[in-house]
Amino acid sequence: MNNITDLTAAIAQTGAHGDDFVRQRTLKASIGCAGVGLHSGQKIRITLHPASANHGIVFRRTDLEDQPLFPARYDGVIDTRLCTCLGDASKGIKIGTIEHLMAALAGSRIDNVLIDIDADEVPVMDGSSAPFNFLIDCVGIEEQNAPRQVIEVLKPIEVEFNGCTARVEPADGFEIDFEIDFTSKAIANQRMSVKFDDGVFVADISRARTFGFLHEVEAMRSAGLARGGSLDNAVVLSGDEVMNEEGLRYEDEFVRHKILDALGDLYTAGMQLQGKVTAYKSGHHVNNLLLQALLADETAYQVTPMRKSALHGVAEPVLATA
């Protein structure tokens, strides 16, 4: 990628004014939290630190002797079963379940942060991104003297795997149109289209929780997974019934969470996309395949500074549920 690293260079390239550009952002101070790992069941602590311009989002395994660094990038993803997982497979090092935290950072337009973590997965918290957005709100956001860059999609790219598809095409701003289809009557067919204008993620998507079926949870536990999963951090279904006593946070919480996951997965591009993503039954694997296909084709995208005209106020999402 041909990155533009400072405002002066960006202005010189486009002939525009410095006020036209959105600036990169980081946190004003460090903040941490602790929670349970969805699969390990162990207590995990993470700390988010401010980082310099063009640093990107980087995880650091503080529990390991050499404290290795893992940039949150699509080409560093080593596993997409049940979650998106960074790491070094040759050394048996991983950092799993990054997608909810990545979605919170994407939704808050945080470009640069160092994330200390003392275990091999990000704590699941309540199964959504809302606790991570709360951390960001607690310390505040600081703008930096460098333009925020986006990957502008120049032509359509589509991938397919086992009947699941994802497509990205040119568009103003960033939009995800997602459709899911389950035999369970509690979910059935749901479709939602969200244009990620300023504030939309926190208002309409961030509280949507991960979900699964009771028989799947039992099978995963038999395989040594989902040890930390509970009704406190996931929506659990038994057939056509939601088992959580409090019910759903949104009538269409399931498709909203799939959009949340996609946003987090796609942020591993290293910067926000400028384009429209259309997905059908997509998951972590297909989301990653889409980034691989897009970024392998140098004619399909360009890196460009983000314009302030791309930011708008909170807009209502478009929902179609069959």
Tab-separated table of C-alpha atoms in Angstrom:
chain	number	residue	atom	x	y	z
A	1	MET	CA	0.000	0.000	0.000
A	2	ASN	CA	1.217	3.476	-0.854
A	3	ASN	CA	0.640	5.156	2.497
A	4	ILE	CA	0.538	8.933	2.877
A	5	THR	CA	2.168	9.613	6.211
A	6	ASP	CA	1.636	13.310	6.918
A	7	LEU	CA	-0.761	16.134	6.199
A	8	THR	CA	1.734	18.086	4.105
A	9	ALA	CA	2.245	15.197	1.704
A	10	ALA	CA	-1.472	14.572	1.478
A	11	ILE	CA	-2.223	18.199	0.700
A	12	ALA	CA	0.548	18.331	-1.897
A	13	GLN	CA	-0.775	15.212	-3.601
A	14	THR	CA	-4.376	16.391	-3.877
A	15	GLY	CA	-4.050	20.173	-3.993
A	16	ALA	CA	-6.650	20.430	-1.234
A	17	HIS	CA	-6.609	22.258	2.089
A	18	GLY	CA	-5.536	20.725	5.397
A	19	ASP	CA	-9.024	21.329	6.794
A	20	ASP	CA	-10.441	18.940	4.166
A	21	PHE	CA	-8.874	15.888	5.797
A	22	VAL	CA	-9.939	13.684	8.673
A	23	ARG	CA	-7.029	13.225	11.064
A	24	GLN	CA	-5.845	9.955	12.575
A	25	ARG	CA	-6.948	9.270	16.129
A	26	THR	CA	-5.649	7.506	19.210
A	27	LEU	CA	-6.630	7.385	22.893
A	28	LYS	CA	-5.885	10.233	25.298
A	29	ALA	CA	-4.632	7.835	27.989
A	30	SER	CA	-4.174	4.166	28.809
A	31	ILE	CA	-7.085	2.133	30.154
A	32	GLY	CA	-7.632	-1.524	30.891
A	33	CYS	CA	-10.218	-4.106	31.837
A	34	ALA	CA	-10.438	-7.763	32.789
A	35	GLY	CA	-12.833	-10.442	31.685
A	36	VAL	CA	-13.249	-14.100	30.857
A	37	GLY	CA	-12.007	-15.783	27.703
A	38	LEU	CA	-14.892	-17.234	25.692
A	39	HIS	CA	-13.047	-20.441	24.836
A	40	SER	CA	-10.451	-20.791	27.606
A	41	GLY	CA	-12.655	-19.685	30.490
A	42	GLN	CA	-9.627	-18.051	32.145
A	43	LYS	CA	-9.463	-14.514	33.488
A	44	ILE	CA	-7.720	-12.188	31.037
A	45	ARG	CA	-6.575	-8.603	31.311
A	46	ILE	CA	-6.078	-6.169	28.440
A	47	THR	CA	-4.769	-2.610	28.481
A	48	LEU	CA	-5.210	-0.149	25.614
A	49	HIS	CA	-2.387	2.395	25.230
A	50	PRO	CA	-2.158	5.511	23.033
A	51	ALA	CA	0.134	5.085	20.033
A	52	SER	CA	1.834	7.443	17.592
A	53	ALA	CA	0.509	8.342	14.151
A	54	ASN	CA	0.798	5.537	11.556
A	55	HIS	CA	1.426	2.978	14.326
A	56	GLY	CA	-1.768	1.081	13.564
A	57	ILE	CA	-3.484	-1.385	15.876
A	58	VAL	CA	-0.970	-3.773	17.428
A	59	PHE	CA	-1.393	-6.498	20.072
A	60	ARG	CA	1.410	-7.357	22.539
A	61	ARG	CA	1.436	-10.656	24.463
A	62	THR	CA	2.732	-9.464	27.836
A	63	ASP	CA	2.560	-12.946	29.381
A	64	LEU	CA	5.311	-14.248	27.097
A	65	GLU	CA	8.995	-13.701	27.819
A	66	ASP	CA	9.813	-11.755	24.660
A	67	GLN	CA	6.429	-9.977	24.592
A	68	PRO	CA	5.914	-10.449	20.828
A	69	LEU	CA	3.974	-7.889	18.793
A	70	PHE	CA	1.169	-8.795	16.407
A	71	PRO	CA	-0.224	-6.103	14.106
A	72	ALA	CA	-3.966	-6.562	13.625
A	73	ARG	CA	-3.747	-7.303	9.906
A	74	TYR	CA	-5.540	-9.713	7.591
A	75	ASP	CA	-2.244	-11.305	6.506
A	76	GLY	CA	-1.411	-12.100	10.144
A	77	VAL	CA	-4.646	-14.045	10.682
A	78	ILE	CA	-3.860	-17.725	11.335
A	79	ASP	CA	-7.310	-19.111	12.162
A	80	THR	CA	-10.923	-18.122	11.423
A	81	ARG	CA	-12.796	-21.002	13.070
A	82	LEU	CA	-15.293	-19.564	15.570
A	83	CYS	CA	-13.348	-16.269	15.756
A	84	THR	CA	-10.626	-14.236	14.063
A	85	CYS	CA	-7.242	-15.205	15.422
A	86	LEU	CA	-3.857	-13.509	14.989
A	87	GLY	CA	-0.555	-15.152	15.805
A	88	ASP	CA	2.446	-17.165	14.756
A	89	ALA	CA	1.389	-20.731	14.002
A	90	SER	CA	4.995	-21.939	13.801
A	91	LYS	CA	5.512	-20.956	17.442
A	92	GLY	CA	2.046	-21.890	18.662
A	93	ILE	CA	1.283	-18.283	19.624
A	94	LYS	CA	-2.173	-16.840	19.038
A	95	ILE	CA	-4.515	-14.026	20.031
A	96	GLY	CA	-8.094	-15.051	19.422
A	97	THR	CA	-11.522	-13.382	19.424
A	98	ILE	CA	-10.154	-10.011	18.328
A	99	GLU	CA	-13.184	-9.046	16.234
A	100	HIS	CA	-15.371	-7.394	18.901
A	101	LEU	CA	-12.537	-5.143	20.073
A	102	MET	CA	-11.548	-4.406	16.476
A	103	ALA	CA	-15.136	-3.427	15.703
A	104	ALA	CA	-15.186	-1.028	18.659
A	105	LEU	CA	-11.974	0.603	17.426
A	106	ALA	CA	-13.287	0.808	13.864
A	107	GLY	CA	-16.612	2.213	14.996
A	108	SER	CA	-14.865	4.901	17.060
A	109	ARG	CA	-12.388	5.677	14.246
A	110	ILE	CA	-9.359	4.761	16.360
A	111	ASP	CA	-6.358	4.292	14.053
A	112	ASN	CA	-3.461	3.818	16.462
A	113	VAL	CA	-3.383	1.817	19.685
A	114	LEU	CA	-1.098	-0.677	21.432
A	115	ILE	CA	-3.063	-3.447	23.148
A	116	ASP	CA	-1.382	-5.368	25.955
A	117	ILE	CA	-2.937	-8.777	26.588
A	118	ASP	CA	-1.855	-11.455	29.075
A	119	ALA	CA	-3.431	-14.511	27.432
A	120	ASP	CA	-4.254	-16.023	24.058
A	121	GLU	CA	-7.675	-14.460	23.486
A	122	VAL	CA	-9.422	-11.136	24.037
A	123	PRO	CA	-11.959	-11.332	26.897
A	124	VAL	CA	-15.493	-11.768	25.611
A	125	MET	CA	-17.019	-9.304	28.119
A	126	ASP	CA	-20.801	-9.295	27.446
A	127	GLY	CA	-20.424	-10.719	23.931
A	128	SER	CA	-20.664	-7.360	22.200
A	129	SER	CA	-18.437	-4.343	21.514
A	130	ALA	CA	-20.183	-2.042	23.983
A	131	PRO	CA	-17.767	-2.626	26.932
A	132	PHE	CA	-14.806	-1.693	24.700
A	133	ASN	CA	-16.582	1.426	23.457
A	134	PHE	CA	-17.160	2.311	27.127
A	135	LEU	CA	-13.399	2.137	27.747
A	136	ILE	CA	-12.774	4.453	24.792
A	137	ASP	CA	-15.383	6.912	26.088
A	138	CYS	CA	-13.797	6.866	29.559
A	139	VAL	CA	-10.385	8.110	28.388
A	140	GLY	CA	-11.411	10.085	25.314
A	141	ILE	CA	-9.966	10.348	21.829
A	142	GLU	CA	-7.061	12.473	20.624
A	143	GLU	CA	-6.588	13.648	17.041
A	144	GLN	CA	-3.108	13.385	15.527
A	145	ASN	CA	-1.186	15.412	12.960
A	146	ALA	CA	-1.513	12.886	10.128
A	147	PRO	CA	-4.354	12.205	7.706
A	148	ARG	CA	-6.597	9.227	8.242
A	149	GLN	CA	-6.193	6.982	5.232
A	150	VAL	CA	-8.787	4.733	3.647
A	151	ILE	CA	-8.639	1.921	1.130
A	152	GLU	CA	-10.789	3.206	-1.709
A	153	VAL	CA	-12.300	0.326	-3.680
A	154	LEU	CA	-11.979	0.916	-7.434
A	155	LYS	CA	-13.714	-2.157	-8.872
A	156	PRO	CA	-15.940	-4.993	-7.618
A	157	ILE	CA	-14.309	-7.991	-5.948
A	158	GLU	CA	-16.298	-11.045	-4.831
A	159	VAL	CA	-15.444	-14.270	-2.999
A	160	GLU	CA	-17.442	-17.431	-2.261
A	161	PHE	CA	-16.936	-20.351	0.110
A	162	ASN	CA	-19.420	-23.162	0.749
A	163	GLY	CA	-22.393	-21.082	-0.378
A	164	CYS	CA	-21.361	-18.014	1.633
A	165	THR	CA	-20.470	-14.898	-0.339
A	166	ALA	CA	-18.978	-11.464	0.202
A	167	ARG	CA	-18.551	-8.686	-2.352
A	168	VAL	CA	-17.026	-5.230	-2.160
A	169	GLU	CA	-17.601	-2.523	-4.750
A	170	PRO	CA	-16.921	1.207	-5.153
A	171	ALA	CA	-19.069	3.567	-3.062
A	172	ASP	CA	-18.915	6.855	-1.215
A	173	GLY	CA	-18.185	6.190	2.438
A	174	PHE	CA	-18.367	2.701	3.958
A	175	GLU	CA	-21.436	0.471	4.002
A	176	ILE	CA	-22.207	-3.134	4.940
A	177	ASP	CA	-25.302	-4.914	3.603
A	178	PHE	CA	-25.621	-8.277	5.346
A	179	GLU	CA	-28.120	-11.125	5.012
A	180	ILE	CA	-28.377	-14.227	7.184
A	181	ASP	CA	-30.682	-17.229	6.869
A	182	PHE	CA	-31.231	-19.818	9.622
A	183	THR	CA	-33.737	-22.636	9.984
A	184	SER	CA	-34.425	-21.541	13.576
A	185	LYS	CA	-37.596	-19.437	13.681
A	186	ALA	CA	-35.936	-17.234	16.303
A	187	ILE	CA	-33.571	-15.968	13.592
A	188	ALA	CA	-34.998	-16.995	10.199
A	189	ASN	CA	-34.002	-14.593	7.394
A	190	GLN	CA	-32.687	-11.185	8.434
A	191	ARG	CA	-31.093	-8.485	6.322
A	192	MET	CA	-29.730	-5.098	7.291
A	193	SER	CA	-27.795	-2.364	5.508
A	194	VAL	CA	-25.723	0.082	7.523
A	195	LYS	CA	-23.810	3.072	6.226
A	196	PHE	CA	-21.159	3.814	8.814
A	197	ASP	CA	-21.564	7.524	9.207
A	198	ASP	CA	-20.185	9.100	12.387
A	199	GLY	CA	-21.821	7.606	15.494
A	200	VAL	CA	-23.849	4.875	13.772
A	201	PHE	CA	-21.836	1.967	15.169
A	202	VAL	CA	-22.218	2.945	18.819
A	203	ALA	CA	-25.876	3.863	18.396
A	204	ASP	CA	-27.095	0.891	16.382
A	205	ILE	CA	-24.605	-2.002	16.284
A	206	SER	CA	-22.201	-2.042	19.252
A	207	ARG	CA	-24.568	-3.700	21.786
A	208	ALA	CA	-25.439	-6.700	19.585
A	209	ARG	CA	-24.153	-9.895	21.223
A	210	THR	CA	-22.593	-13.021	19.806
A	211	PHE	CA	-24.955	-15.976	19.566
A	212	GLY	CA	-25.004	-19.741	19.271
A	213	PHE	CA	-27.138	-22.825	19.647
A	214	LEU	CA	-27.224	-24.927	22.801
A	215	HIS	CA	-26.281	-28.141	21.001
A	216	GLU	CA	-23.278	-26.378	19.438
A	217	VAL	CA	-22.147	-25.068	22.824
A	218	GLU	CA	-22.309	-28.561	24.302
A	219	ALA	CA	-20.273	-29.963	21.401
A	220	MET	CA	-17.661	-27.192	21.693
A	221	ARG	CA	-17.277	-27.783	25.416
A	222	SER	CA	-16.715	-31.464	24.749
A	223	ALA	CA	-13.890	-30.338	22.446
A	224	GLY	CA	-12.405	-28.079	25.134
A	225	LEU	CA	-13.874	-24.862	23.700
A	226	ALA	CA	-16.482	-22.335	24.879
A	227	ARG	CA	-15.455	-22.927	28.512
A	228	GLY	CA	-16.169	-19.285	29.311
A	229	GLY	CA	-19.423	-19.055	27.367
A	230	SER	CA	-22.613	-18.363	29.304
A	231	LEU	CA	-25.932	-16.568	29.109
A	232	ASP	CA	-24.067	-13.535	30.487
A	233	ASN	CA	-21.931	-13.162	27.357
A	234	ALA	CA	-23.923	-14.688	24.496
A	235	VAL	CA	-27.401	-15.154	23.152
A	236	VAL	CA	-28.065	-18.903	23.337
A	237	LEU	CA	-30.835	-20.580	21.363
A	238	SER	CA	-32.444	-23.947	21.911
A	239	GLY	CA	-34.237	-24.766	18.699
A	240	ASP	CA	-36.593	-21.854	18.041
A	241	GLU	CA	-36.347	-20.375	21.535
A	242	VAL	CA	-34.008	-17.745	23.020
A	243	MET	CA	-32.821	-19.045	26.389
A	244	ASN	CA	-31.703	-15.680	27.838
A	245	GLU	CA	-34.273	-14.505	30.392
A	246	GLU	CA	-33.897	-10.850	29.368
A	247	GLY	CA	-34.523	-11.696	25.716
A	248	LEU	CA	-32.910	-9.806	22.845
A	249	ARG	CA	-31.443	-6.307	22.870
A	250	TYR	CA	-32.781	-5.726	19.353
A	251	GLU	CA	-35.452	-7.655	17.452
A	252	ASP	CA	-32.790	-8.286	14.793
A	253	GLU	CA	-29.819	-8.657	17.140
A	254	PHE	CA	-28.466	-11.617	15.169
A	255	VAL	CA	-27.826	-9.806	11.878
A	256	ARG	CA	-26.573	-6.756	13.764
A	257	HIS	CA	-23.937	-8.913	15.442
A	258	LYS	CA	-22.897	-10.388	12.103
A	259	ILE	CA	-22.371	-6.819	10.863
A	260	LEU	CA	-20.364	-6.107	14.032
A	261	ASP	CA	-18.152	-9.133	13.351
A	262	ALA	CA	-17.694	-8.124	9.709
A	263	LEU	CA	-16.714	-4.594	10.672
A	264	GLY	CA	-14.067	-5.922	13.070
A	265	ASP	CA	-12.761	-8.471	10.591
A	266	LEU	CA	-12.561	-5.953	7.743
A	267	TYR	CA	-10.656	-3.483	9.936
A	268	THR	CA	-7.727	-5.898	9.749
A	269	ALA	CA	-7.143	-4.369	6.310
A	270	GLY	CA	-5.034	-1.908	8.314
A	271	MET	CA	-7.396	0.972	7.661
A	272	GLN	CA	-11.046	1.555	6.891
A	273	LEU	CA	-12.462	0.570	3.517
A	274	GLN	CA	-14.222	3.076	1.306
A	275	GLY	CA	-16.760	0.962	-0.510
A	276	LYS	CA	-19.906	-1.119	-0.092
A	277	VAL	CA	-19.668	-4.668	1.247
A	278	THR	CA	-22.538	-7.040	0.472
A	279	ALA	CA	-22.476	-10.325	2.367
A	280	TYR	CA	-24.657	-13.420	2.389
A	281	LYS	CA	-24.150	-15.832	5.312
A	282	SER	CA	-20.546	-14.648	5.540
A	283	GLY	CA	-18.320	-15.327	8.530
A	284	HIS	CA	-14.760	-14.748	9.693
A	285	HIS	CA	-13.236	-16.952	6.995
A	286	VAL	CA	-15.071	-15.347	4.079
A	287	ASN	CA	-14.458	-11.854	5.470
A	288	ASN	CA	-10.741	-12.617	5.484
A	289	LEU	CA	-10.899	-14.105	1.976
A	290	LEU	CA	-12.482	-10.871	0.748
A	291	LEU	CA	-9.597	-8.779	2.093
A	292	GLN	CA	-7.051	-11.179	0.625
A	293	ALA	CA	-8.690	-10.973	-2.818
A	294	LEU	CA	-9.078	-7.193	-2.742
A	295	LEU	CA	-5.569	-6.381	-1.543
A	296	ALA	CA	-3.928	-8.904	-3.864
A	297	ASP	CA	-5.223	-6.910	-6.855
A	298	GLU	CA	-3.401	-3.585	-7.089
A	299	THR	CA	-5.891	-2.374	-9.703
A	300	ALA	CA	-8.817	-2.901	-7.318
A	301	TYR	CA	-7.999	-0.221	-4.747
A	302	GLN	CA	-5.976	2.834	-3.853
A	303	VAL	CA	-4.948	4.316	-0.513
A	304	THR	CA	-6.174	7.881	-0.165
A	305	PRO	CA	-6.696	10.433	2.632
A	306	MET	CA	-10.177	10.427	4.145
A	307	ARG	CA	-12.188	13.573	3.429
A	308	LYS	CA	-14.338	15.258	6.065
A	309	SER	CA	-17.177	15.138	3.564
A	310	ALA	CA	-17.232	11.374	4.167
A	311	LEU	CA	-18.380	11.949	7.770
A	312	HIS	CA	-22.016	12.605	8.563
A	313	GLY	CA	-24.257	12.467	11.591
A	314	VAL	CA	-26.088	9.386	12.847
A	315	ALA	CA	-28.427	7.977	10.213
A	316	GLU	CA	-31.135	5.349	10.548
A	317	PRO	CA	-30.091	1.879	9.338
A	318	VAL	CA	-32.153	0.186	6.657
A	319	LEU	CA	-33.719	-3.054	7.817
A	320	ALA	CA	-35.519	-5.738	5.862
A	321	THR	CA	-36.561	-8.865	7.721
A	322	ALA	CA	-38.425	-11.716	6.086
